[in-house]
Short mmCIF file of C-alpha atoms in Angstrom, two decimals:
data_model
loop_
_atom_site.label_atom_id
_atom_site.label_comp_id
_atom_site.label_asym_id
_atom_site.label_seq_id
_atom_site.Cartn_x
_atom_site.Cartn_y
_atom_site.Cartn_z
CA UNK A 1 -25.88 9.37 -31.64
CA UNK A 2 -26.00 6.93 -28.84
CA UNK A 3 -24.57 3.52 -29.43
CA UNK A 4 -26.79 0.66 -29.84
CA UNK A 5 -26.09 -0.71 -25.87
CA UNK A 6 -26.99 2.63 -24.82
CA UNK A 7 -30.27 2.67 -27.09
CA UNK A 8 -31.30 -0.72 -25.53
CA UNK A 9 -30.91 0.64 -22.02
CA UNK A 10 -32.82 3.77 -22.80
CA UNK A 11 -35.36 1.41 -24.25
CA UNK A 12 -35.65 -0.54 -20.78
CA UNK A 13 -36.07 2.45 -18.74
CA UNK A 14 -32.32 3.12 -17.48
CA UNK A 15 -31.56 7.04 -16.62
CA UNK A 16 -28.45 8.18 -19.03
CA UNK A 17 -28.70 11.76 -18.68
CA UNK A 18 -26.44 12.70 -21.59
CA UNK A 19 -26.80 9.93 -23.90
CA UNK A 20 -24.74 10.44 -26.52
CA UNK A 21 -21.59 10.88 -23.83
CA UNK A 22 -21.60 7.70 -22.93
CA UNK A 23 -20.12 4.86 -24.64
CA UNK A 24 -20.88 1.01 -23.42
CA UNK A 25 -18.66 -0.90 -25.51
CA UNK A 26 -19.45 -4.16 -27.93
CA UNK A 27 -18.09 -6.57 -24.89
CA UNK A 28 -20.54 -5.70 -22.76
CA UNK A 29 -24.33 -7.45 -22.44
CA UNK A 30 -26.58 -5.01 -21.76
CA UNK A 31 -28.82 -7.45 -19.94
CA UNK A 32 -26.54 -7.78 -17.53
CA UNK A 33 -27.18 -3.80 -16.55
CA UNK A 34 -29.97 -2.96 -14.23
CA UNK A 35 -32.45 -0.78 -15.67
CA UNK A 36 -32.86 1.07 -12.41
CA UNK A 37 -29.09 2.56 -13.14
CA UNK A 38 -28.40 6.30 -13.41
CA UNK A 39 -25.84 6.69 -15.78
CA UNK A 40 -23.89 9.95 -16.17
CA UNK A 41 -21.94 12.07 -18.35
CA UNK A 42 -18.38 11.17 -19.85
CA UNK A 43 -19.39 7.21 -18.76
CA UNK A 44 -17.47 4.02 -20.32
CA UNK A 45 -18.20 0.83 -19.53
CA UNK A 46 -16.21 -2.31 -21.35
CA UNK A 47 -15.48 -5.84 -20.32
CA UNK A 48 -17.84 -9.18 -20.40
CA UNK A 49 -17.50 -9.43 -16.99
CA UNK A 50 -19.14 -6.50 -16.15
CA UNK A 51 -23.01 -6.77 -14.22
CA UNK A 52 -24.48 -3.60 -12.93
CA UNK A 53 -26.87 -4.38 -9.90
CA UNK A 54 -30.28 -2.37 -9.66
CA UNK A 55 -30.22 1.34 -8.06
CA UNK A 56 -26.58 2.21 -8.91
CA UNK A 57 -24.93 5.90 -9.90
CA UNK A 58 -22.09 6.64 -12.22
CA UNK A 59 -20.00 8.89 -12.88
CA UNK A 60 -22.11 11.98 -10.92
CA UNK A 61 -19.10 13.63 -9.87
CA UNK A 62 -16.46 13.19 -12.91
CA UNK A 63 -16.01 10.83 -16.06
CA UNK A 64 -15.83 7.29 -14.96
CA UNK A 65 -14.45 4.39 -16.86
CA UNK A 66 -15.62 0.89 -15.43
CA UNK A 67 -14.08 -2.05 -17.09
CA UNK A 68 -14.78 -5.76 -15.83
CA UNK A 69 -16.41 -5.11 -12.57
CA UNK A 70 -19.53 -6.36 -10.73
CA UNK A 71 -21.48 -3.75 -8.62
CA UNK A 72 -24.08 -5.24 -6.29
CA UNK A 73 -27.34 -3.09 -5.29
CA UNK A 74 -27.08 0.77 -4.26
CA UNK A 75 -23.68 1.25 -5.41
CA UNK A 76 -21.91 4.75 -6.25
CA UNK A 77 -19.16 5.48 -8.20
CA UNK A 78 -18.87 9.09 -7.95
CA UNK A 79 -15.39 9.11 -11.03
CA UNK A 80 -12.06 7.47 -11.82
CA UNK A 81 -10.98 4.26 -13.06
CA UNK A 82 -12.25 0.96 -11.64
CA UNK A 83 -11.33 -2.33 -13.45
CA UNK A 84 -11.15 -5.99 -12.05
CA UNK A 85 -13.21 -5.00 -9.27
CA UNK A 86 -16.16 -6.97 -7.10
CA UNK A 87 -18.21 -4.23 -4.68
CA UNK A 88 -20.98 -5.55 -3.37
CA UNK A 89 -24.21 -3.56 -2.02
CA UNK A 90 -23.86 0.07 -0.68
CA UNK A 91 -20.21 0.40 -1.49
CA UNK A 92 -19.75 4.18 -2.11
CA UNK A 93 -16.42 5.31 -3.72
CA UNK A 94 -15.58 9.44 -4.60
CA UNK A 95 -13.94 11.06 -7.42
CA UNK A 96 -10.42 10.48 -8.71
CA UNK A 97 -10.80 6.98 -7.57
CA UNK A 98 -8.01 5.08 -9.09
CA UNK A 99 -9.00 0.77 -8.66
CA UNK A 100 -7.15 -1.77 -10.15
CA UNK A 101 -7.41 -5.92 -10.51
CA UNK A 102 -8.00 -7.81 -7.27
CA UNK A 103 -9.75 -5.53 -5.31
CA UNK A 104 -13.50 -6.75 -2.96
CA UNK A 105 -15.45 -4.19 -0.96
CA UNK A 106 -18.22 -5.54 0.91
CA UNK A 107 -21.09 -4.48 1.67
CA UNK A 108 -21.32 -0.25 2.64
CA UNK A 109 -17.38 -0.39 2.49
CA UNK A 110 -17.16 3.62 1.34
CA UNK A 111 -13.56 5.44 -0.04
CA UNK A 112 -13.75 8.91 -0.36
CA UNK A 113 -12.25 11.07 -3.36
CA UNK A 114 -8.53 10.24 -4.73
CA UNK A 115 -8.02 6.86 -3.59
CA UNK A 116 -5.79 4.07 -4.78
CA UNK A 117 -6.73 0.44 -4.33
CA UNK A 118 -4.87 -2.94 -5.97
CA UNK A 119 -4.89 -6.28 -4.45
CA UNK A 120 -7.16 -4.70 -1.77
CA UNK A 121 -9.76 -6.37 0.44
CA UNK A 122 -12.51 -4.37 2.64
CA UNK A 123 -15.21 -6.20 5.12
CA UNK A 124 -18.56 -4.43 5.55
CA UNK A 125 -18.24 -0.55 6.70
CA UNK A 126 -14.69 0.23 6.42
CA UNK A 127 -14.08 3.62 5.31
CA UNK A 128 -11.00 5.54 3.38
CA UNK A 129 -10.79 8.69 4.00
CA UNK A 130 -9.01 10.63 0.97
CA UNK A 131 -5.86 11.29 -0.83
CA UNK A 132 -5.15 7.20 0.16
CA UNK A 133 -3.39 4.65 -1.21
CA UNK A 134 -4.47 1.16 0.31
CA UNK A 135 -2.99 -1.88 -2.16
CA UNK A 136 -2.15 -5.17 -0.94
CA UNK A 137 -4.08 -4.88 2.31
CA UNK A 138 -6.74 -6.23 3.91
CA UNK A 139 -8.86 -5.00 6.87
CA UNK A 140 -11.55 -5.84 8.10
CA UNK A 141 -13.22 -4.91 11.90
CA UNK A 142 -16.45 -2.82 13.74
CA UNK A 143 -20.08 -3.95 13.54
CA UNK A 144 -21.84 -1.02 11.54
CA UNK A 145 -22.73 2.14 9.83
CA UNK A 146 -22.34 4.13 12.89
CA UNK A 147 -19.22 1.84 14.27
CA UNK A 148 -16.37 0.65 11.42
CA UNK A 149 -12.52 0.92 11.44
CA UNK A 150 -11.35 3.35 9.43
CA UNK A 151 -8.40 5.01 7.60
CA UNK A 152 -7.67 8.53 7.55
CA UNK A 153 -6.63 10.73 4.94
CA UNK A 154 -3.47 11.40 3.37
CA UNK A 155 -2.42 7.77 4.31
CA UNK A 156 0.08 4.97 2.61
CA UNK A 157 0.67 1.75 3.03
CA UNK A 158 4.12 1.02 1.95
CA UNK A 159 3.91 -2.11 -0.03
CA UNK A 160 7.09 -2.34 -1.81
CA UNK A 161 10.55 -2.56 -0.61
CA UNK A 162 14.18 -0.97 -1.28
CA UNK A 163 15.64 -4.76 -2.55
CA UNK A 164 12.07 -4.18 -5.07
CA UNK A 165 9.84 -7.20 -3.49
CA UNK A 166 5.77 -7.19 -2.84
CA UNK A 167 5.83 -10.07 -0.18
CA UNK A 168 4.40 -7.50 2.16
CA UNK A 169 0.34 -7.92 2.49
CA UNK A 170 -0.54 -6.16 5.67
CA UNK A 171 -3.51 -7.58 7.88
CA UNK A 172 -5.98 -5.08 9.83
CA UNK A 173 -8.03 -7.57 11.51
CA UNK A 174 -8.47 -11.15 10.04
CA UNK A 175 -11.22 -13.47 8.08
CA UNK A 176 -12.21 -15.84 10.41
CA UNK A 177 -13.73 -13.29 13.57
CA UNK A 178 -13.92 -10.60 11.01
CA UNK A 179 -16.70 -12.45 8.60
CA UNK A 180 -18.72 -12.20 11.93
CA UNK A 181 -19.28 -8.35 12.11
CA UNK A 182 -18.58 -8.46 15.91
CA UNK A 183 -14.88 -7.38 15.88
CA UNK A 184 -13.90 -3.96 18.14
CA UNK A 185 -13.34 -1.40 14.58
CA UNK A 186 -9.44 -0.46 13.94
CA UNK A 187 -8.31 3.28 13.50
CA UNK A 188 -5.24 4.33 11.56
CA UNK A 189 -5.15 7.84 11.58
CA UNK A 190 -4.86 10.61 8.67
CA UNK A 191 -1.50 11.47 7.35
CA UNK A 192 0.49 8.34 8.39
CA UNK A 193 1.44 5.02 6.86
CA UNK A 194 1.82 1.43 7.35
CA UNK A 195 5.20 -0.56 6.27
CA UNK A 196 3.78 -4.16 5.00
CA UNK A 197 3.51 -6.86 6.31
CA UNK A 198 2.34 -5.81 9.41
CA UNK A 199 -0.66 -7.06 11.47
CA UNK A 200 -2.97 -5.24 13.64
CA UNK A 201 -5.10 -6.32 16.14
CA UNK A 202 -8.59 -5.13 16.48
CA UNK A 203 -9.10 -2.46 18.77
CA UNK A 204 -6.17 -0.76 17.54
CA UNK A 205 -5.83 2.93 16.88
CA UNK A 206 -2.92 4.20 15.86
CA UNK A 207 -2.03 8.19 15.94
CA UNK A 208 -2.37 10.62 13.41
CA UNK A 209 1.13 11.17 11.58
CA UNK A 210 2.48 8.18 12.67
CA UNK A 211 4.13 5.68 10.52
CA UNK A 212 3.79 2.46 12.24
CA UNK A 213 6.95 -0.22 11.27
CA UNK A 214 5.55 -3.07 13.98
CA UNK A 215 2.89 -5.37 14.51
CA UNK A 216 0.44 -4.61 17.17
CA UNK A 217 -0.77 -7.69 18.86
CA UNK A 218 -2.72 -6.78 21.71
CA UNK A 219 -6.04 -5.56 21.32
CA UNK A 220 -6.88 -1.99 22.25
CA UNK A 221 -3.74 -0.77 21.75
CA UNK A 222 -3.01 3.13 21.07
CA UNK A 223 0.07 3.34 18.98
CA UNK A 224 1.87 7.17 18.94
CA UNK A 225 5.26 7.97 18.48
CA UNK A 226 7.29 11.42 19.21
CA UNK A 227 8.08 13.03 16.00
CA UNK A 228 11.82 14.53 14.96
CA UNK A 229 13.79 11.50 17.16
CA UNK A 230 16.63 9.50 15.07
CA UNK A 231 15.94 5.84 16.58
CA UNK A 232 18.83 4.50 14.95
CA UNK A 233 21.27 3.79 11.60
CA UNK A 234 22.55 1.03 10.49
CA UNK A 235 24.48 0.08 7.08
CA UNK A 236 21.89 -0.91 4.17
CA UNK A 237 23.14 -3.23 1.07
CA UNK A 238 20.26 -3.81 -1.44
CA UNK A 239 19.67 -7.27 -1.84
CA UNK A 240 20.49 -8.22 1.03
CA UNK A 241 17.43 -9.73 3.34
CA UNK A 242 18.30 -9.94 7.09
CA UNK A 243 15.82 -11.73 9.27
CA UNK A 244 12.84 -13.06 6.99
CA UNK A 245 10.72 -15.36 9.40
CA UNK A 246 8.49 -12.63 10.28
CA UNK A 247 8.05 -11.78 6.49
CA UNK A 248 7.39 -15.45 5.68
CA UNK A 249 5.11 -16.06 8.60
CA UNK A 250 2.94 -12.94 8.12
CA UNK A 251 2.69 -13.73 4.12
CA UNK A 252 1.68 -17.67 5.17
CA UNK A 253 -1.45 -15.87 7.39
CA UNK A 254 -2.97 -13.63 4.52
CA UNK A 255 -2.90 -16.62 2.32
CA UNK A 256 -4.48 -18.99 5.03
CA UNK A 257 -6.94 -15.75 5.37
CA UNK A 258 -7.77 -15.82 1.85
CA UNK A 259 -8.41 -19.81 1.74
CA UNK A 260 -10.67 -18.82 4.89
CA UNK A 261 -12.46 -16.23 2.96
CA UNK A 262 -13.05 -18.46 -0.50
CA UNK A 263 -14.46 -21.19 2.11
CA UNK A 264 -16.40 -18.68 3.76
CA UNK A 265 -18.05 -17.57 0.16
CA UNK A 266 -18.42 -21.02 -0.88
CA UNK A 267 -19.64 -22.42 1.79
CA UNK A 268 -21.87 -19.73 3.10
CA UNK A 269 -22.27 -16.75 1.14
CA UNK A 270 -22.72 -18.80 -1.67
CA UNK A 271 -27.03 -19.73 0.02
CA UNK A 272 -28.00 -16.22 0.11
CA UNK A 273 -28.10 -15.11 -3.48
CA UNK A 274 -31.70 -15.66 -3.39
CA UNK A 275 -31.71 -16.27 -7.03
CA UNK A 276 -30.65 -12.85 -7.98
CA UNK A 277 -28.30 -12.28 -10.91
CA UNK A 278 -26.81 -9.79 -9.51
CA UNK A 279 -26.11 -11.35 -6.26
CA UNK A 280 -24.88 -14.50 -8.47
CA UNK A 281 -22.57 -12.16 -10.59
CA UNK A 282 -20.97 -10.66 -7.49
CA UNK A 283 -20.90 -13.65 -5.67
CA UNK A 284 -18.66 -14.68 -8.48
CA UNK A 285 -16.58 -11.56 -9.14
CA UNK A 286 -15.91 -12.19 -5.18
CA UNK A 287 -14.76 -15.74 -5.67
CA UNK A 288 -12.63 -14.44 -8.72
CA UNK A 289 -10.83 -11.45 -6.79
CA UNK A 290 -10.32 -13.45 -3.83
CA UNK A 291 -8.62 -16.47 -6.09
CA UNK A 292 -6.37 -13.37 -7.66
CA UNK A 293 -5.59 -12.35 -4.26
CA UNK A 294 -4.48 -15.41 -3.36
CA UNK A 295 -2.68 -15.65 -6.80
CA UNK A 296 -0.88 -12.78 -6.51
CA UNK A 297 0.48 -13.59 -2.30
CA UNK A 298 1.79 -16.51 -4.12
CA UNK A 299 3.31 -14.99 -6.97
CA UNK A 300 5.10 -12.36 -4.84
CA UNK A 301 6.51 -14.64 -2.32
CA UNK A 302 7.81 -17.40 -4.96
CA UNK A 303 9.59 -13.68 -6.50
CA UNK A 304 11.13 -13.36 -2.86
CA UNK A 305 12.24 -16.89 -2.60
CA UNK A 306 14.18 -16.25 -5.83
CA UNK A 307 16.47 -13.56 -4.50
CA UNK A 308 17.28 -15.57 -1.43
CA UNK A 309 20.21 -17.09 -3.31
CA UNK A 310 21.35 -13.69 -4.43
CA UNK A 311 21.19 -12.65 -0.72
CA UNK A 312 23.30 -15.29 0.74
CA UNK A 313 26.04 -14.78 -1.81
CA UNK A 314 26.21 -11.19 -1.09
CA UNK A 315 26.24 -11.91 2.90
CA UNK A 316 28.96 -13.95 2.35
CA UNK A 317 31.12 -10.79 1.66
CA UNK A 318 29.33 -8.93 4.01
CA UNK A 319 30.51 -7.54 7.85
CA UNK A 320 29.06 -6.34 11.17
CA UNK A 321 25.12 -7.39 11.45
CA UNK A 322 24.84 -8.53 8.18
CA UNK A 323 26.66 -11.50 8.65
CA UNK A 324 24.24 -12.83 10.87
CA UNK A 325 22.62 -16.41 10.15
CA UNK A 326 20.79 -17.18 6.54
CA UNK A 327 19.09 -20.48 7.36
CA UNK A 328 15.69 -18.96 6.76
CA UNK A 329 16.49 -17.60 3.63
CA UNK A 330 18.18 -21.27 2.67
CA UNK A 331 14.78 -22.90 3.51
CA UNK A 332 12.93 -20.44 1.82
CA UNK A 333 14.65 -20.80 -1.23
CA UNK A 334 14.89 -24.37 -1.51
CA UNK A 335 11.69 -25.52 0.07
CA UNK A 336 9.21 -23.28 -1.23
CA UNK A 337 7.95 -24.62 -4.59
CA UNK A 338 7.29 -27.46 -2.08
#
């Protein structure tokens, strides 16, 4: 038997092929579901948050649970587990899709099946390949359907260190040329990674199998390595930092990014609803993951500034190119509650 949110959107005219295999829980208004929704087998959807924009698909590839999210117009979510999440129209994501909190795909972003995303930000028509995980990233660059950056499959970014810190958001592109959809796309290529925080410029394409450890700063770039060469060894000592002005600097941009972006929505964004609730609701998811973003940049950095202490004491002790100046990590440490 149905449950009574489930009889109320049958009642309106919404598609729920197998009714009584899908469960919309007591949190959710149905009023805030389309009835133009096509709604699946093995579907759950929970949280007050949650608004379901006209013409979207769940769950037509696998059991999907959707918890707290706002979907704009057209969207598909072919399976998986998507929570805390704003997508906005056209965004298409596969099977196996694994979202958590703080995640905004804009307009026609697209993942395909098996993909990770936390903390993640994508502008209009960037597309995952599969078998990706993408947190704490943002990227944004091309102009279109036909001409987006993109990420290939079987690719990481490496967001957490060995001395167990997240101060490492990685920027593909940034807010303030990005918003314009005028940007050159950026190319990472399948089975590679990314070691946060690193920024690329638009333009760039980096190789297939390549796991790229450096900024790239000059648009156009082509990034490739030679595979099986040793580049070097040095000693490691967990918990200590070396050099951290290129961590701080590049954590200081995604946050000025994110202000950009919340101005951007606020300011501009915020006059095309045309008086659409679903527009409004994802306008306001949007806002909401963009302030967690910018929650979370802060959180993980104020974690880092907490071990710098730790670091210096251990340096202290400490021989060859370890011993090298800590003045950064004294400023950080006492000036950044400031």
């Amino acid at each position: 038997m149905p449950d009574e949110r489930t009889r109320q959107l049958l009642a309106r005219g919404a598609r729920i092929v197998t009714p009584d295999s899908v469960s919309i829980d007591e949190s959710v208004d149905p009023g805030r579901i389309d009835p133009s929704v096509t709604i699946h087998p093995g579907c759950r959807i929970l949280g007050e948050s949650t608004f379901i924009g006209p013409n979207c698909v769940l769950g037509a590839e696998g059991p999907l649970t959707l918890d707290g999210c706002q979907l704009g117009r057209g969207v598909r979510l072919q399976g998986g587990s998507i929570a805390g999440a704003t997508l906005l129209d056209g965004v298409s994501i596969g099977p196996c899709a694994h979202v958590r909190p703080g995640t905004l795909l804009e307009e026609r972003a697209s993942c395909a099946h098996s993909v990770g995303l936390k903390q993640t930000l994508l502008f209009p028509y960037v597309t995952l390949g599969s078998l990706i995980n993408f947190c704490d990233a943002f990227m944004a660059g091309g102009t279109d359907s036909r001409n987006h950056s993109e990420v290939g499959s079987s690719y990481i970014h490496f967001n957490f260190t060995p001395n167990q810190d997240k101060a490492t958001p990685s920027m593909m592109g940034d807010v303030p040329r990005g918003v314009l959809l005028d940007q050159p796309p950026i190319f990472l290529g399948g089975q590679g990674g990314l070691v946060g925080p690193c920024r690329i410029e638009y333009g760039t394409v980096v190789a297939a199998g390549v796991v790229c450890r450096r900024d790239v700063t000059a648009p156009g770039t082509l990034v490739f390595e030679r595979f099986g060469r040793v580049k070097g060894a040095m000693p490691f000592r967990q918990g200590v930092y070396g050099n951290i002005a290129r961590v701080i600097a590049h954590n200081v941009t995604y946050i000025a990014n994110l202000l950009a972006l919340h101005v951007w929505y606020h300011d501009v964004r915020s006059r095309f609803t045309g008086g659409m609730d679903y527009r409004r609701a994802c306008l306001d998811g949007a806002m909401t993951r963009i302030a967690e973003m910018l929650e979370e940049r802060l959180k993980r950095m104020t974690e880092l500034a907490g071990k710098m202490a730790r670091s210096i004491e251990l340096a202290g002790v400490a021989t060859g190119p370890l011993a090298a100046p800590f003045d950064m990590q004294a400023r950080l440490r006492n000036e950044w509650a400031a």
